[in-house]
């Protein structure tokens, strides 16, 4: 529209990768679509608000539909390249999510909604038709509960890897069977009526700002 709102929202998705030249002086913010802030205008995105009120650059590495494994992979890519953040914030995604890599190395994300018989594919996620074997693996892991245990191991691995950094972890929604706190109750909904809305995003930014003050 005339305010270029779609363009503004696109900037949020992966905007951290476009600002890597400031990676050593920034806070890294990881998560899924709640961190991307789907359905929320850019000036209300949690990472953007946190940057404005803290005066510290905040790089948004949110990936829509990504799970704990996606957070781990993106974080490790940066650390392997030798970047050193001022601090790391992770809003952990659901522990019922999964990912696999295709023969070309592309990551495919699997979401619990796909376990519904009426759902054949999901935005940013795998297709039951295109990746039959991968879906069956995901289905077996999800229905057995093993996927939560695997993701618990991922979370603990990341915690151990980043223990030398300033670090905050939380979740926007209750994460299944993981020792991760919800930072604040959800106050409102985004335009898609699915993700946390601008009031929630701003409130989370305010709480995070109080926690990172001890880093300076």
mmCIF file of C-alpha atoms in Angstrom:
data_model
loop_
_atom_site.group_PDB
_atom_site.id
_atom_site.type_symbol
_atom_site.label_atom_id
_atom_site.label_comp_id
_atom_site.label_asym_id
_atom_site.label_seq_id
_atom_site.Cartn_x
_atom_site.Cartn_y
_atom_site.Cartn_z
ATOM 1 C CA UNK A 1 0.000 0.000 0.000
ATOM 2 C CA UNK A 2 0.988 3.659 0.145
ATOM 3 C CA UNK A 3 2.936 3.030 3.390
ATOM 4 C CA UNK A 4 4.863 0.158 1.763
ATOM 5 C CA UNK A 5 3.899 -2.050 4.693
ATOM 6 C CA UNK A 6 4.706 -5.336 2.943
ATOM 7 C CA UNK A 7 8.199 -4.097 2.171
ATOM 8 C CA UNK A 8 8.714 -3.014 5.769
ATOM 9 C CA UNK A 9 7.707 -6.429 7.056
ATOM 10 C CA UNK A 10 10.019 -8.170 4.611
ATOM 11 C CA UNK A 11 12.917 -6.190 5.993
ATOM 12 C CA UNK A 12 12.353 -7.847 9.357
ATOM 13 C CA UNK A 13 12.672 -11.379 8.025
ATOM 14 C CA UNK A 14 16.375 -12.103 8.083
ATOM 15 C CA UNK A 15 17.313 -8.440 8.387
ATOM 16 C CA UNK A 16 20.219 -9.480 10.588
ATOM 17 C CA UNK A 17 21.986 -11.039 7.630
ATOM 18 C CA UNK A 18 21.905 -7.692 5.822
ATOM 19 C CA UNK A 19 23.583 -5.965 8.771
ATOM 20 C CA UNK A 20 26.396 -8.385 9.560
ATOM 21 C CA UNK A 21 28.991 -5.640 9.327
ATOM 22 C CA UNK A 22 27.696 -4.567 12.750
ATOM 23 C CA UNK A 23 27.539 -8.118 14.168
ATOM 24 C CA UNK A 24 30.333 -7.575 16.696
ATOM 25 C CA UNK A 25 28.590 -4.589 18.252
ATOM 26 C CA UNK A 26 25.059 -5.969 18.187
ATOM 27 C CA UNK A 27 22.681 -8.186 20.098
ATOM 28 C CA UNK A 28 21.635 -11.254 18.113
ATOM 29 C CA UNK A 29 17.931 -12.129 18.328
ATOM 30 C CA UNK A 30 16.858 -15.622 17.186
ATOM 31 C CA UNK A 31 13.515 -17.367 16.908
ATOM 32 C CA UNK A 32 10.690 -18.218 14.538
ATOM 33 C CA UNK A 33 7.847 -16.139 13.077
ATOM 34 C CA UNK A 34 7.203 -14.627 16.511
ATOM 35 C CA UNK A 35 10.610 -12.947 16.194
ATOM 36 C CA UNK A 36 10.028 -12.109 12.532
ATOM 37 C CA UNK A 37 6.779 -10.636 13.893
ATOM 38 C CA UNK A 38 4.437 -11.841 11.186
ATOM 39 C CA UNK A 39 1.448 -9.521 10.874
ATOM 40 C CA UNK A 40 3.046 -6.660 12.836
ATOM 41 C CA UNK A 41 4.305 -3.374 11.367
ATOM 42 C CA UNK A 42 8.060 -2.973 11.382
ATOM 43 C CA UNK A 43 8.161 -0.164 13.941
ATOM 44 C CA UNK A 44 6.401 -2.458 16.455
ATOM 45 C CA UNK A 45 8.682 -5.466 15.938
ATOM 46 C CA UNK A 46 10.254 -6.526 19.240
ATOM 47 C CA UNK A 47 13.850 -6.437 17.982
ATOM 48 C CA UNK A 48 13.362 -2.995 16.435
ATOM 49 C CA UNK A 49 11.722 -1.590 19.573
ATOM 50 C CA UNK A 50 14.495 -3.064 21.728
ATOM 51 C CA UNK A 51 17.118 -1.400 19.550
ATOM 52 C CA UNK A 52 15.340 1.943 19.818
ATOM 53 C CA UNK A 53 14.945 1.948 23.593
ATOM 54 C CA UNK A 54 18.302 0.332 24.466
ATOM 55 C CA UNK A 55 20.505 2.236 22.042
ATOM 56 C CA UNK A 56 22.199 -1.069 21.090
ATOM 57 C CA UNK A 57 21.978 -2.528 17.594
ATOM 58 C CA UNK A 58 19.752 -5.627 17.513
ATOM 59 C CA UNK A 59 20.011 -8.028 14.580
ATOM 60 C CA UNK A 60 16.861 -10.016 13.859
ATOM 61 C CA UNK A 61 17.624 -13.585 12.745
ATOM 62 C CA UNK A 62 14.064 -14.887 12.972
ATOM 63 C CA UNK A 63 13.059 -17.603 10.500
ATOM 64 C CA UNK A 64 9.398 -18.322 9.827
ATOM 65 C CA UNK A 65 8.425 -21.930 10.687
ATOM 66 C CA UNK A 66 11.891 -22.631 12.087
ATOM 67 C CA UNK A 67 12.285 -24.784 15.182
ATOM 68 C CA UNK A 68 15.064 -25.197 17.755
ATOM 69 C CA UNK A 69 17.329 -26.852 15.185
ATOM 70 C CA UNK A 70 17.024 -23.849 12.879
ATOM 71 C CA UNK A 71 17.978 -21.526 15.738
ATOM 72 C CA UNK A 72 21.017 -23.685 16.486
ATOM 73 C CA UNK A 73 22.125 -23.798 12.845
ATOM 74 C CA UNK A 74 21.863 -20.043 12.246
ATOM 75 C CA UNK A 75 23.624 -19.227 15.506
ATOM 76 C CA UNK A 76 26.480 -21.632 14.846
ATOM 77 C CA UNK A 77 27.013 -20.235 11.331
ATOM 78 C CA UNK A 78 27.743 -16.839 12.853
ATOM 79 C CA UNK A 79 29.984 -18.169 15.616
ATOM 80 C CA UNK A 80 32.011 -20.304 13.197
ATOM 81 C CA UNK A 81 32.687 -17.184 11.119
ATOM 82 C CA UNK A 82 34.208 -15.578 14.191
ATOM 83 C CA UNK A 83 31.555 -12.974 14.931
ATOM 84 C CA UNK A 84 31.248 -11.995 18.600
ATOM 85 C CA UNK A 85 27.934 -10.462 19.752
ATOM 86 C CA UNK A 86 27.311 -8.107 22.650
ATOM 87 C CA UNK A 87 24.705 -10.639 23.699
ATOM 88 C CA UNK A 88 22.376 -13.345 22.421
ATOM 89 C CA UNK A 89 18.586 -13.496 22.811
ATOM 90 C CA UNK A 90 16.646 -16.607 21.809
ATOM 91 C CA UNK A 91 12.860 -16.826 21.746
ATOM 92 C CA UNK A 92 12.705 -20.607 21.458
ATOM 93 C CA UNK A 93 10.174 -21.984 18.947
ATOM 94 C CA UNK A 94 7.947 -24.990 19.533
ATOM 95 C CA UNK A 95 9.765 -28.209 20.383
ATOM 96 C CA UNK A 96 7.373 -30.155 18.129
ATOM 97 C CA UNK A 97 8.968 -28.737 14.971
ATOM 98 C CA UNK A 98 11.429 -30.614 12.791
ATOM 99 C CA UNK A 99 13.653 -29.986 9.787
ATOM 100 C CA UNK A 100 15.425 -32.039 7.187
ATOM 101 C CA UNK A 101 17.721 -31.240 4.269
ATOM 102 C CA UNK A 102 16.986 -32.139 0.680
ATOM 103 C CA UNK A 103 19.559 -33.651 -1.673
ATOM 104 C CA UNK A 104 20.397 -30.076 -2.737
ATOM 105 C CA UNK A 105 21.021 -29.031 0.854
ATOM 106 C CA UNK A 106 17.835 -26.990 1.204
ATOM 107 C CA UNK A 107 16.217 -27.030 4.646
ATOM 108 C CA UNK A 108 12.575 -28.061 4.855
ATOM 109 C CA UNK A 109 10.672 -27.215 8.038
ATOM 110 C CA UNK A 110 7.956 -29.482 9.421
ATOM 111 C CA UNK A 111 5.127 -28.082 11.522
ATOM 112 C CA UNK A 112 2.567 -29.912 13.730
ATOM 113 C CA UNK A 113 -0.274 -28.546 11.587
ATOM 114 C CA UNK A 114 0.828 -31.005 8.908
ATOM 115 C CA UNK A 115 -0.179 -33.908 11.136
ATOM 116 C CA UNK A 116 -3.785 -32.960 10.383
ATOM 117 C CA UNK A 117 -5.039 -35.235 7.608
ATOM 118 C CA UNK A 118 -6.603 -32.268 5.826
ATOM 119 C CA UNK A 119 -3.309 -30.381 5.642
ATOM 120 C CA UNK A 120 -1.021 -31.288 2.731
ATOM 121 C CA UNK A 121 1.527 -28.506 3.091
ATOM 122 C CA UNK A 122 2.077 -25.326 5.078
ATOM 123 C CA UNK A 123 3.717 -21.980 4.343
ATOM 124 C CA UNK A 124 7.530 -22.276 4.536
ATOM 125 C CA UNK A 125 7.061 -25.955 5.440
ATOM 126 C CA UNK A 126 7.311 -29.377 3.907
ATOM 127 C CA UNK A 127 4.845 -31.057 1.590
ATOM 128 C CA UNK A 128 3.495 -34.543 2.216
ATOM 129 C CA UNK A 129 3.525 -35.095 -1.555
ATOM 130 C CA UNK A 130 7.025 -33.789 -2.318
ATOM 131 C CA UNK A 131 8.826 -35.290 0.668
ATOM 132 C CA UNK A 132 6.937 -38.468 1.538
ATOM 133 C CA UNK A 133 9.778 -40.199 3.410
ATOM 134 C CA UNK A 134 10.691 -37.079 5.385
ATOM 135 C CA UNK A 135 7.060 -36.550 6.361
ATOM 136 C CA UNK A 136 6.728 -40.135 7.567
ATOM 137 C CA UNK A 137 9.870 -39.693 9.668
ATOM 138 C CA UNK A 138 8.484 -36.474 11.145
ATOM 139 C CA UNK A 139 5.109 -38.086 11.793
ATOM 140 C CA UNK A 140 6.711 -40.995 13.650
ATOM 141 C CA UNK A 141 8.929 -38.715 15.747
ATOM 142 C CA UNK A 142 6.059 -36.359 16.564
ATOM 143 C CA UNK A 143 3.492 -38.984 17.494
ATOM 144 C CA UNK A 144 5.979 -40.899 19.648
ATOM 145 C CA UNK A 145 7.052 -37.754 21.496
ATOM 146 C CA UNK A 146 10.696 -38.392 20.585
ATOM 147 C CA UNK A 147 10.888 -35.115 18.694
ATOM 148 C CA UNK A 148 10.522 -33.175 21.953
ATOM 149 C CA UNK A 149 13.422 -35.096 23.474
ATOM 150 C CA UNK A 150 15.601 -34.392 20.421
ATOM 151 C CA UNK A 151 14.784 -30.699 20.577
ATOM 152 C CA UNK A 152 15.497 -30.675 24.311
ATOM 153 C CA UNK A 153 18.992 -31.929 23.478
ATOM 154 C CA UNK A 154 19.349 -29.161 20.890
ATOM 155 C CA UNK A 155 18.355 -26.492 23.422
ATOM 156 C CA UNK A 156 20.810 -27.839 26.019
ATOM 157 C CA UNK A 157 23.572 -28.004 23.414
ATOM 158 C CA UNK A 158 23.011 -24.362 22.486
ATOM 159 C CA UNK A 159 22.911 -23.307 26.135
ATOM 160 C CA UNK A 160 26.301 -24.912 26.668
ATOM 161 C CA UNK A 161 27.737 -23.332 23.512
ATOM 162 C CA UNK A 162 26.689 -19.768 24.428
ATOM 163 C CA UNK A 163 27.358 -19.868 28.179
ATOM 164 C CA UNK A 164 30.382 -17.591 27.702
ATOM 165 C CA UNK A 165 28.172 -14.856 26.189
ATOM 166 C CA UNK A 166 25.573 -12.533 27.657
ATOM 167 C CA UNK A 167 22.475 -14.623 27.128
ATOM 168 C CA UNK A 168 18.689 -14.460 27.557
ATOM 169 C CA UNK A 169 16.236 -17.153 26.539
ATOM 170 C CA UNK A 170 12.452 -17.147 26.653
ATOM 171 C CA UNK A 171 9.418 -18.167 24.652
ATOM 172 C CA UNK A 172 6.436 -16.185 23.360
ATOM 173 C CA UNK A 173 4.229 -19.248 23.971
ATOM 174 C CA UNK A 174 4.603 -22.196 26.304
ATOM 175 C CA UNK A 175 7.153 -24.573 24.809
ATOM 176 C CA UNK A 176 6.348 -28.256 25.258
ATOM 177 C CA UNK A 177 8.247 -30.019 28.048
ATOM 178 C CA UNK A 178 11.217 -27.657 27.965
ATOM 179 C CA UNK A 179 12.608 -25.619 30.827
ATOM 180 C CA UNK A 180 12.001 -22.262 29.139
ATOM 181 C CA UNK A 181 9.932 -19.472 30.652
ATOM 182 C CA UNK A 182 7.273 -17.428 28.936
ATOM 183 C CA UNK A 183 8.505 -13.883 29.280
ATOM 184 C CA UNK A 184 5.064 -12.303 29.473
ATOM 185 C CA UNK A 185 1.433 -13.282 28.857
ATOM 186 C CA UNK A 186 0.237 -12.596 25.353
ATOM 187 C CA UNK A 187 -1.548 -9.242 25.339
ATOM 188 C CA UNK A 188 -2.925 -9.087 21.807
ATOM 189 C CA UNK A 189 -2.884 -10.675 18.366
ATOM 190 C CA UNK A 190 -1.227 -9.615 15.117
ATOM 191 C CA UNK A 191 -3.248 -8.937 11.970
ATOM 192 C CA UNK A 192 -3.169 -12.627 11.058
ATOM 193 C CA UNK A 193 -4.903 -13.436 14.372
ATOM 194 C CA UNK A 194 -2.241 -16.043 15.048
ATOM 195 C CA UNK A 195 0.980 -14.352 16.159
ATOM 196 C CA UNK A 196 1.602 -12.015 19.117
ATOM 197 C CA UNK A 197 0.522 -8.465 18.339
ATOM 198 C CA UNK A 198 2.263 -5.100 18.712
ATOM 199 C CA UNK A 199 1.376 -4.628 22.393
ATOM 200 C CA UNK A 200 2.997 -7.973 23.212
ATOM 201 C CA UNK A 201 6.030 -7.184 21.070
ATOM 202 C CA UNK A 202 6.557 -3.821 22.761
ATOM 203 C CA UNK A 203 6.074 -5.267 26.247
ATOM 204 C CA UNK A 204 8.607 -8.034 25.590
ATOM 205 C CA UNK A 205 11.087 -5.438 24.311
ATOM 206 C CA UNK A 206 10.636 -3.409 27.496
ATOM 207 C CA UNK A 207 11.272 -6.457 29.683
ATOM 208 C CA UNK A 208 14.319 -7.469 27.649
ATOM 209 C CA UNK A 209 15.663 -3.942 27.892
ATOM 210 C CA UNK A 210 15.623 -4.143 31.690
ATOM 211 C CA UNK A 211 17.438 -7.487 31.586
ATOM 212 C CA UNK A 212 20.216 -6.377 29.221
ATOM 213 C CA UNK A 213 21.038 -3.273 31.252
ATOM 214 C CA UNK A 214 23.371 -5.420 33.337
ATOM 215 C CA UNK A 215 25.389 -6.185 30.198
ATOM 216 C CA UNK A 216 26.724 -2.631 29.898
#
